[in-house]
CSV table of C-alpha atoms and ligand atoms in Angstrom, one decimal:
chain,number,residue,atom,x,y,z
A,1,UNK,CA,-18.0,-70.4,-16.1
A,2,UNK,CA,-18.1,-67.3,-14.0
A,3,UNK,CA,-17.6,-67.2,-10.2
A,4,UNK,CA,-21.3,-68.1,-9.7
A,5,UNK,CA,-20.8,-71.2,-11.9
A,6,UNK,CA,-22.9,-69.8,-14.8
A,7,UNK,CA,-21.7,-70.2,-18.4
A,8,UNK,CA,-19.9,-67.2,-19.9
A,9,UNK,CA,-21.2,-65.4,-22.9
A,10,UNK,CA,-19.5,-65.0,-26.3
A,11,UNK,CA,-17.4,-62.0,-25.2
A,12,UNK,CA,-16.3,-63.8,-22.1
A,13,UNK,CA,-18.2,-61.3,-20.1
A,14,UNK,CA,-21.1,-62.5,-18.0
A,15,UNK,CA,-23.1,-59.2,-18.3
A,16,UNK,CA,-23.7,-59.4,-22.1
A,17,UNK,CA,-26.1,-61.8,-23.8
A,18,UNK,CA,-24.9,-63.7,-26.9
A,19,UNK,CA,-26.8,-62.2,-29.8
A,20,UNK,CA,-26.2,-63.0,-33.4
A,21,UNK,CA,-27.3,-60.7,-36.3
A,22,UNK,CA,-29.8,-63.4,-37.2
A,23,UNK,CA,-31.4,-63.4,-33.7
A,24,UNK,CA,-31.3,-59.6,-33.6
A,25,UNK,CA,-33.2,-59.3,-36.9
A,26,UNK,CA,-35.9,-61.8,-35.7
A,27,UNK,CA,-36.3,-59.8,-32.5
A,28,UNK,CA,-36.6,-56.5,-34.4
A,29,UNK,CA,-39.1,-58.0,-36.8
A,30,UNK,CA,-41.4,-58.6,-34.0
A,31,UNK,CA,-41.6,-54.7,-33.7
A,32,UNK,CA,-42.1,-54.2,-37.4
A,33,UNK,CA,-45.7,-55.5,-37.8
A,34,UNK,CA,-45.9,-54.5,-41.5
A,35,UNK,CA,-42.8,-56.4,-42.4
A,36,UNK,CA,-44.2,-59.9,-42.1
A,37,UNK,CA,-41.6,-62.6,-42.6
A,38,UNK,CA,-40.0,-60.9,-45.6
A,39,UNK,CA,-37.8,-58.4,-43.8
A,40,UNK,CA,-35.6,-61.0,-42.0
A,41,UNK,CA,-35.1,-62.8,-45.3
A,42,UNK,CA,-33.7,-59.7,-46.9
A,43,UNK,CA,-31.3,-59.0,-44.0
A,44,UNK,CA,-30.2,-62.6,-44.0
A,45,UNK,CA,-29.4,-62.2,-47.8
A,46,UNK,CA,-27.3,-59.1,-47.0
A,47,UNK,CA,-25.6,-61.0,-44.1
A,48,UNK,CA,-24.6,-63.9,-46.3
A,49,UNK,CA,-23.5,-61.6,-49.1
A,50,UNK,CA,-21.3,-59.8,-46.6
A,51,UNK,CA,-19.6,-63.1,-45.6
A,52,UNK,CA,-19.1,-64.1,-49.2
A,53,UNK,CA,-17.7,-60.7,-50.2
A,54,UNK,CA,-15.5,-60.6,-47.0
A,55,UNK,CA,-14.0,-63.9,-48.1
A,56,UNK,CA,-13.4,-62.8,-51.7
A,57,UNK,CA,-11.8,-59.5,-50.5
A,58,UNK,CA,-9.4,-61.5,-48.2
A,59,UNK,CA,-8.5,-63.9,-51.0
A,60,UNK,CA,-8.3,-61.3,-53.8
A,61,UNK,CA,-4.5,-61.3,-54.2
A,62,UNK,CA,-4.3,-65.1,-54.0
A,63,UNK,CA,-7.0,-65.6,-56.6
A,64,UNK,CA,-5.7,-62.9,-58.9
A,65,UNK,CA,-8.9,-60.8,-58.9
A,66,UNK,CA,-7.3,-57.5,-58.1
A,67,UNK,CA,-7.2,-54.6,-60.6
A,68,UNK,CA,-9.7,-53.3,-63.2
A,69,UNK,CA,-11.6,-55.2,-65.8
A,70,UNK,CA,-11.2,-52.4,-68.3
A,71,UNK,CA,-14.9,-51.4,-68.4
A,72,UNK,CA,-16.7,-48.4,-66.9
A,73,UNK,CA,-19.9,-48.4,-64.9
A,74,UNK,CA,-22.9,-46.1,-65.5
A,75,UNK,CA,-21.1,-43.4,-63.5
A,76,UNK,CA,-18.1,-43.5,-66.0
A,77,UNK,CA,-15.8,-45.0,-63.4
A,78,UNK,CA,-13.4,-47.8,-64.0
A,79,UNK,CA,-14.8,-51.0,-62.6
A,80,UNK,CA,-12.5,-53.2,-60.5
A,81,UNK,CA,-12.9,-57.0,-60.9
A,82,UNK,CA,-14.2,-57.2,-57.3
A,83,UNK,CA,-16.8,-54.4,-58.0
A,84,UNK,CA,-18.4,-56.8,-60.5
A,85,UNK,CA,-18.0,-59.9,-58.3
A,86,UNK,CA,-19.5,-58.2,-55.3
A,87,UNK,CA,-22.4,-56.9,-57.4
A,88,UNK,CA,-23.1,-60.4,-58.7
A,89,UNK,CA,-23.0,-61.8,-55.2
A,90,UNK,CA,-25.6,-59.3,-54.0
A,91,UNK,CA,-27.8,-59.8,-57.0
A,92,UNK,CA,-27.7,-63.5,-56.7
A,93,UNK,CA,-28.5,-63.6,-52.9
A,94,UNK,CA,-31.2,-61.0,-53.0
A,95,UNK,CA,-32.6,-62.5,-56.2
A,96,UNK,CA,-33.7,-65.6,-54.3
A,97,UNK,CA,-35.6,-63.7,-51.7
A,98,UNK,CA,-39.4,-63.4,-52.0
A,99,UNK,CA,-39.6,-60.0,-50.3
A,100,UNK,CA,-37.4,-58.2,-52.7
A,101,UNK,CA,-39.3,-56.5,-55.6
A,102,UNK,CA,-36.6,-54.3,-57.1
A,103,UNK,CA,-32.8,-54.1,-56.7
A,104,UNK,CA,-30.7,-51.1,-57.7
A,105,UNK,CA,-27.0,-51.0,-57.7
A,106,UNK,CA,-24.4,-48.3,-58.3
A,107,UNK,CA,-22.9,-50.7,-60.9
A,108,UNK,CA,-26.1,-51.2,-63.0
A,109,UNK,CA,-27.5,-48.6,-65.3
A,110,UNK,CA,-31.1,-49.8,-64.8
A,111,UNK,CA,-32.8,-51.2,-61.6
A,112,UNK,CA,-33.3,-54.9,-61.7
A,113,UNK,CA,-37.0,-55.9,-61.3
A,114,UNK,CA,-37.1,-59.2,-59.6
A,115,UNK,CA,-40.9,-59.6,-59.1
A,116,UNK,CA,-44.0,-57.7,-59.8
A,117,UNK,CA,-46.2,-56.9,-56.9
A,118,UNK,CA,-49.6,-58.4,-57.9
A,119,UNK,CA,-50.0,-60.8,-55.1
A,120,UNK,CA,-50.3,-58.1,-52.5
A,121,UNK,CA,-47.4,-59.1,-50.3
A,122,UNK,CA,-45.5,-56.2,-48.8
A,123,UNK,CA,-42.3,-55.9,-50.7
A,124,UNK,CA,-39.1,-53.9,-50.6
A,125,UNK,CA,-36.5,-52.3,-52.8
A,126,UNK,CA,-32.9,-52.8,-51.9
A,127,UNK,CA,-30.3,-50.3,-53.2
A,128,UNK,CA,-26.6,-50.8,-52.7
A,129,UNK,CA,-23.0,-49.8,-53.4
A,130,UNK,CA,-21.6,-53.4,-53.6
A,131,UNK,CA,-18.0,-52.4,-53.1
A,132,UNK,CA,-17.2,-48.9,-51.7
A,133,UNK,CA,-13.6,-47.6,-51.9
A,134,UNK,CA,-12.6,-50.3,-54.4
A,135,UNK,CA,-9.5,-48.5,-55.4
A,136,UNK,CA,-8.2,-49.3,-51.9
A,137,UNK,CA,-8.2,-53.0,-52.7
A,138,UNK,CA,-4.8,-53.1,-54.4
A,139,UNK,CA,-3.2,-51.7,-51.2
A,140,UNK,CA,-5.0,-53.8,-48.7
A,141,UNK,CA,-7.0,-50.8,-47.4
A,142,UNK,CA,-10.5,-50.8,-46.0
A,143,UNK,CA,-13.4,-51.3,-48.4
A,144,UNK,CA,-17.1,-51.8,-47.7
A,145,UNK,CA,-20.7,-52.5,-48.9
A,146,UNK,CA,-23.5,-49.9,-48.3
A,147,UNK,CA,-27.2,-50.7,-48.5
A,148,UNK,CA,-30.5,-48.9,-48.2
A,149,UNK,CA,-34.0,-50.6,-48.0
A,150,UNK,CA,-37.2,-48.8,-49.1
A,151,UNK,CA,-40.8,-50.0,-49.1
A,152,UNK,CA,-41.9,-50.8,-52.6
A,153,UNK,CA,-44.3,-48.0,-53.8
A,154,UNK,CA,-47.1,-49.9,-55.4
A,155,UNK,CA,-48.6,-46.7,-56.9
A,156,UNK,CA,-45.5,-45.9,-58.9
A,157,UNK,CA,-45.7,-46.5,-62.7
A,158,UNK,CA,-42.2,-48.0,-63.1
A,159,UNK,CA,-39.2,-49.2,-61.2
A,160,UNK,CA,-37.4,-45.9,-61.3
A,161,UNK,CA,-40.4,-44.1,-59.9
A,162,UNK,CA,-40.8,-46.6,-57.1
A,163,UNK,CA,-37.2,-46.0,-56.1
A,164,UNK,CA,-37.2,-42.2,-56.1
A,165,UNK,CA,-38.1,-41.7,-52.5
A,166,UNK,CA,-36.4,-39.3,-50.1
A,167,UNK,CA,-33.9,-40.9,-47.7
A,168,UNK,CA,-36.2,-40.1,-44.7
A,169,UNK,CA,-38.5,-42.9,-46.1
A,170,UNK,CA,-35.8,-45.6,-45.7
A,171,UNK,CA,-37.0,-48.6,-43.7
A,172,UNK,CA,-33.5,-49.7,-42.9
A,173,UNK,CA,-29.9,-49.0,-43.9
A,174,UNK,CA,-26.5,-50.3,-43.1
A,175,UNK,CA,-22.9,-50.9,-44.2
A,176,UNK,CA,-20.3,-53.6,-43.9
A,177,UNK,CA,-16.6,-52.7,-43.4
A,178,UNK,CA,-14.1,-55.2,-44.6
A,179,UNK,CA,-11.2,-54.0,-42.5
A,180,UNK,CA,-9.0,-55.6,-39.9
A,181,UNK,CA,-12.2,-57.3,-38.9
A,182,UNK,CA,-15.5,-57.5,-40.8
A,183,UNK,CA,-18.1,-55.2,-39.2
A,184,UNK,CA,-21.8,-54.9,-39.9
A,185,UNK,CA,-23.6,-51.7,-38.8
A,186,UNK,CA,-27.4,-51.6,-39.1
A,187,UNK,CA,-30.3,-49.3,-38.3
A,188,UNK,CA,-34.0,-50.0,-38.6
A,189,UNK,CA,-34.7,-46.3,-37.6
A,190,UNK,CA,-34.6,-47.0,-33.9
A,191,UNK,CA,-30.9,-46.6,-33.1
A,192,UNK,CA,-27.7,-48.1,-34.5
A,193,UNK,CA,-26.3,-51.6,-33.7
A,194,UNK,CA,-23.0,-53.1,-34.6
A,195,UNK,CA,-21.9,-56.7,-35.2
A,196,UNK,CA,-18.5,-58.2,-35.8
A,197,UNK,CA,-18.0,-61.4,-37.9
A,198,UNK,CA,-16.6,-64.2,-35.7
A,199,UNK,CA,-14.6,-66.1,-38.3
A,200,UNK,CA,-14.4,-69.1,-36.1
A,201,UNK,CA,-18.1,-69.8,-36.2
A,202,UNK,CA,-19.1,-67.7,-39.3
A,203,UNK,CA,-21.7,-65.6,-37.5
A,204,UNK,CA,-22.0,-61.8,-37.0
A,205,UNK,CA,-22.1,-61.2,-33.2
A,206,UNK,CA,-23.7,-58.1,-31.7
A,207,UNK,CA,-21.1,-56.0,-30.0
A,208,UNK,CA,-22.8,-52.7,-29.6
A,209,UNK,CA,-26.4,-51.6,-29.2
A,210,UNK,CA,-27.7,-48.0,-29.5
A,211,UNK,CA,-24.4,-46.6,-30.7
A,212,UNK,CA,-24.0,-42.8,-30.1
A,213,UNK,CA,-21.6,-40.7,-32.0
A,214,UNK,CA,-19.5,-38.3,-29.8
A,215,UNK,CA,-21.0,-34.8,-30.0
A,216,UNK,CA,-17.6,-33.2,-30.7
A,217,UNK,CA,-14.2,-34.2,-31.8
A,218,UNK,CA,-11.5,-32.1,-33.4
A,219,UNK,CA,-11.1,-34.2,-36.5
A,220,UNK,CA,-12.1,-33.7,-40.1
A,221,UNK,CA,-12.1,-36.2,-43.0
A,222,UNK,CA,-11.9,-34.8,-46.6
A,223,UNK,CA,-9.7,-35.2,-49.7
A,224,UNK,CA,-7.6,-32.1,-49.2
A,225,UNK,CA,-5.9,-32.7,-52.5
A,226,UNK,CA,-9.1,-31.1,-54.0
A,227,UNK,CA,-9.0,-28.1,-51.6
A,228,UNK,CA,-8.4,-25.5,-54.2
A,229,UNK,CA,-11.4,-26.5,-56.2
A,230,UNK,CA,-13.8,-26.5,-53.1
A,231,UNK,CA,-16.3,-23.6,-52.8
A,232,UNK,CA,-14.8,-20.8,-50.6
A,233,UNK,CA,-16.8,-21.7,-47.4
A,234,UNK,CA,-15.1,-25.1,-47.2
A,235,UNK,CA,-11.7,-23.5,-47.6
A,236,UNK,CA,-12.6,-21.0,-44.8
A,237,UNK,CA,-13.6,-24.0,-42.6
A,238,UNK,CA,-10.3,-25.8,-43.2
A,239,UNK,CA,-8.3,-22.6,-42.4
A,240,UNK,CA,-10.3,-22.3,-39.1
A,241,UNK,CA,-9.9,-26.0,-38.2
A,242,UNK,CA,-6.2,-26.0,-38.9
A,243,UNK,CA,-5.7,-23.0,-36.7
A,244,UNK,CA,-7.7,-24.8,-33.9
A,245,UNK,CA,-5.6,-27.9,-33.6
A,246,UNK,CA,-7.9,-30.2,-35.7
A,247,UNK,CA,-6.5,-33.6,-37.0
A,248,UNK,CA,-7.0,-34.8,-40.5
A,249,UNK,CA,-7.9,-38.5,-41.2
A,250,UNK,CA,-8.9,-39.7,-44.7
A,251,UNK,CA,-8.9,-43.3,-45.9
A,252,UNK,CA,-10.4,-42.6,-49.3
A,253,UNK,CA,-13.3,-45.1,-48.7
A,254,UNK,CA,-16.5,-43.7,-47.4
A,255,UNK,CA,-17.3,-46.7,-45.3
A,256,UNK,CA,-13.9,-46.7,-43.5
A,257,UNK,CA,-14.0,-42.9,-43.0
A,258,UNK,CA,-17.6,-42.8,-41.7
A,259,UNK,CA,-17.1,-45.8,-39.5
A,260,UNK,CA,-14.2,-44.0,-37.8
A,261,UNK,CA,-16.4,-40.9,-37.3
A,262,UNK,CA,-19.3,-43.0,-36.0
A,263,UNK,CA,-17.1,-44.4,-33.3
A,264,UNK,CA,-14.7,-41.5,-32.6
A,265,UNK,CA,-16.5,-38.4,-33.7
A,266,UNK,CA,-15.5,-35.7,-36.2
A,267,UNK,CA,-16.8,-34.6,-39.6
A,268,UNK,CA,-16.7,-36.3,-43.0
A,269,UNK,CA,-17.1,-34.1,-46.1
A,270,UNK,CA,-17.2,-34.6,-49.8
A,271,UNK,CA,-17.8,-31.1,-51.1
A,272,UNK,CA,-18.6,-30.1,-54.7
A,273,UNK,CA,-15.4,-29.8,-56.8
A,274,UNK,CA,-14.7,-28.4,-60.3
A,275,UNK,CA,-14.5,-32.0,-61.5
A,276,UNK,CA,-17.7,-33.0,-59.7
A,277,UNK,CA,-19.8,-29.9,-59.3
A,278,UNK,CA,-22.7,-31.8,-57.7
A,279,UNK,CA,-20.3,-33.6,-55.3
A,280,UNK,CA,-19.0,-37.1,-56.0
A,281,UNK,CA,-21.0,-39.4,-53.7
A,282,UNK,CA,-24.2,-41.0,-54.8
A,283,UNK,CA,-27.3,-39.9,-53.0
A,284,UNK,CA,-29.2,-43.2,-53.0
A,285,UNK,CA,-26.3,-45.7,-52.6
A,286,UNK,CA,-24.0,-43.8,-50.3
A,287,UNK,CA,-25.3,-40.5,-48.8
A,288,UNK,CA,-28.8,-41.6,-47.8
A,289,UNK,CA,-27.9,-44.8,-45.9
A,290,UNK,CA,-24.9,-43.2,-44.2
A,291,UNK,CA,-27.1,-40.2,-43.3
A,292,UNK,CA,-29.7,-42.4,-41.7
A,293,UNK,CA,-27.1,-44.2,-39.6
A,294,UNK,CA,-25.4,-41.0,-38.5
A,295,UNK,CA,-28.7,-39.3,-37.6
A,296,UNK,CA,-29.9,-42.5,-35.7
A,297,UNK,CA,-26.6,-42.3,-33.8
A,298,UNK,CA,-27.4,-38.7,-32.8
A,299,UNK,CA,-25.3,-36.9,-35.4
A,300,UNK,CA,-26.1,-34.8,-38.4
A,301,UNK,CA,-25.9,-35.3,-42.2
A,302,UNK,CA,-26.3,-32.2,-44.4
A,303,UNK,CA,-26.0,-31.2,-48.0
A,304,UNK,CA,-26.0,-27.8,-49.7
A,305,UNK,CA,-27.6,-25.4,-49.2
A,306,UNK,CA,-28.0,-26.2,-45.6
A,307,UNK,CA,-30.4,-29.1,-46.2
A,308,UNK,CA,-30.7,-32.5,-44.5
A,309,UNK,CA,-29.5,-35.2,-46.9
A,310,UNK,CA,-32.6,-37.3,-45.9
A,311,UNK,CA,-34.9,-34.5,-47.1
A,312,UNK,CA,-33.5,-34.4,-50.7
A,313,UNK,CA,-36.1,-35.6,-53.2
A,314,UNK,CA,-34.2,-37.7,-55.7
A,315,UNK,CA,-34.8,-37.1,-59.4
A,316,UNK,CA,-32.4,-39.8,-60.7
A,317,UNK,CA,-31.3,-43.0,-59.0
A,318,UNK,CA,-27.7,-42.3,-59.8
A,319,UNK,CA,-27.7,-38.7,-58.8
A,320,UNK,CA,-24.8,-37.3,-56.8
A,321,UNK,CA,-24.7,-34.9,-53.8
A,322,UNK,CA,-22.4,-33.0,-51.6
A,323,UNK,CA,-22.1,-34.5,-48.1
A,324,UNK,CA,-21.2,-33.1,-44.7
A,325,UNK,CA,-21.9,-35.6,-41.9
A,326,UNK,CA,-20.7,-36.6,-38.4
A,327,UNK,CA,-20.8,-35.2,-34.9
A,328,UNK,CA,-23.6,-32.6,-34.5
A,329,UNK,CA,-21.3,-29.8,-33.3
A,330,UNK,CA,-18.6,-30.4,-36.0
A,331,UNK,CA,-21.2,-30.4,-38.8
A,332,UNK,CA,-22.6,-27.2,-37.4
A,333,UNK,CA,-19.0,-25.7,-37.5
A,334,UNK,CA,-18.7,-26.5,-41.2
A,335,UNK,CA,-22.2,-25.1,-42.0
A,336,UNK,CA,-21.4,-21.9,-40.1
A,337,UNK,CA,-18.4,-21.4,-42.4
A,338,UNK,CA,-20.4,-22.0,-45.5
A,339,UNK,CA,-22.9,-19.4,-44.5
A,340,UNK,CA,-20.3,-16.6,-43.8
A,341,UNK,CA,-19.1,-14.4,-46.6
B,401,AHG,P1,-16.7,-46.3,-55.0
B,401,AHG,O1,-15.4,-47.1,-54.8
B,401,AHG,O2,-17.9,-47.0,-54.6
B,401,AHG,O3,-16.8,-45.6,-56.4
B,401,AHG,O4,-16.7,-45.1,-54.0
B,401,AHG,C1,-15.5,-44.3,-53.8
B,401,AHG,C2,-15.9,-43.0,-53.1
B,401,AHG,C3,-16.0,-43.1,-51.6
B,401,AHG,O5,-15.8,-44.4,-51.0
B,401,AHG,C4,-14.9,-42.2,-51.1
B,401,AHG,O6,-15.3,-41.5,-50.0
B,401,AHG,C5,-14.6,-41.4,-52.3
B,401,AHG,O7,-15.0,-42.1,-53.4
B,401,AHG,C6,-13.2,-41.0,-52.4
B,401,AHG,O8,-13.0,-40.2,-53.5
B,401,AHG,P2,-11.6,-39.4,-53.8
B,401,AHG,O9,-10.6,-40.4,-54.2
B,401,AHG,O10,-12.0,-38.4,-54.8
B,401,AHG,O11,-11.2,-38.7,-52.5
B,402,MN,MN1,-18.8,-45.9,-53.0
B,403,MN,MN1,-18.7,-48.9,-55.3
C-alpha cells in the first residue's frame, strides 16, 4: 500500500500500471484493425517460446546440451545443440497458431509452409533467428532470439516470393535477450517497448514504453579482429574514433550488442570482410528486425552504399548484408568516413 492506502504496482512504484506482455498485445491489437485476433496469438507463441528457450539456456550445462551437434546449417555454420532445440521450440509453438502461414528460420534451408491461404483470413509470415550468438553459450555469455513478422502476400506464387519483402514492410519485429535477466523488446511500428521476465510468476512485465536511443554516445561495437580486412572507410572511422576517446564494446552476439546500444547509445557495425564480402549478418533474420527497432527508437540503420537497411529489396531469404546501426549521430559519423577518400 502507498501512503494513500492504495495497492502498489508490480514495480513497487505507485505511478506505473502493471502491464504484462499479454495485456500489452491485446491493447495494441485494438489499434491494428486488419490484424483480427490472429496477431495476439502469434505474439503469445513467441512469448511462450522465449520462456521455454530461456529455461533451456539456463539449464544447458546441467542437461548436457552445450556444444555442437556436428552438422552445418544452410549458411555453412556449425550448429550448436541449442540452435536446433530453439528452432524446434519456435516451429512447434508457431505451428499451432492459425494466423501463421509461413515460417522461415536461419536454420532451415526452405521456408516451412504451415497453411495455405484459401479461406481468406489475414495471415502472417514469421521469420526468426532462433538462437543468436550461440557460440557464447559455452561461456555463459548473452544469447538471444530475433524475429520479424510480415503480412502474407497472397499474390505471390510461392513461399519464397511471399517472404521477399523489404524490411520497411515488417508489421512487427522484436528480440529476446537471455542475459542476466530475460528481456523482450518489441515494436509494432509505433515505438519500442521493453518487457522483463518475472521468474516468480512466469510473465513478461512491461518496464519501458516508447524507448528512445541516445542521439550520441562515444562507443562503437565491432569485431576489431577483422579490422585489416574491412574496407578502408571503416578503418578510417576506427582511427578517428580512437583518437577521439571512443570506447569499444563487443559481446559477439548481435542481440546483446544491439541491446546495449539501444539503451546506452553508440554504433554497432558488421562491415564486409574478405571472408564475408557481403557482410556476415542475415538481412531477413537479423538486420531487418534490428533496423526496425532501432529506427522506431529514433536511431538509424544503414547498409552500403549509404542505403537504409529497411529499403533493401531481398532476393534470397538467406542473403547477408553489411550493417551500421545505432545512435543517429554515431551512424552518420561512420557513413561520413565511408564517403571520404
Ligand atoms: P548466429 O549465432 O545466429 O549465427 O549469429 C552470430 C552473429 C551475431 O550474433 C554476431 O553479431 C556475429 O555473428 C558475431 O560474429 P563474429 O564472431 O564474426 O564477430
Ligand atoms: Mn544470429
Ligand atoms: Mn542463430
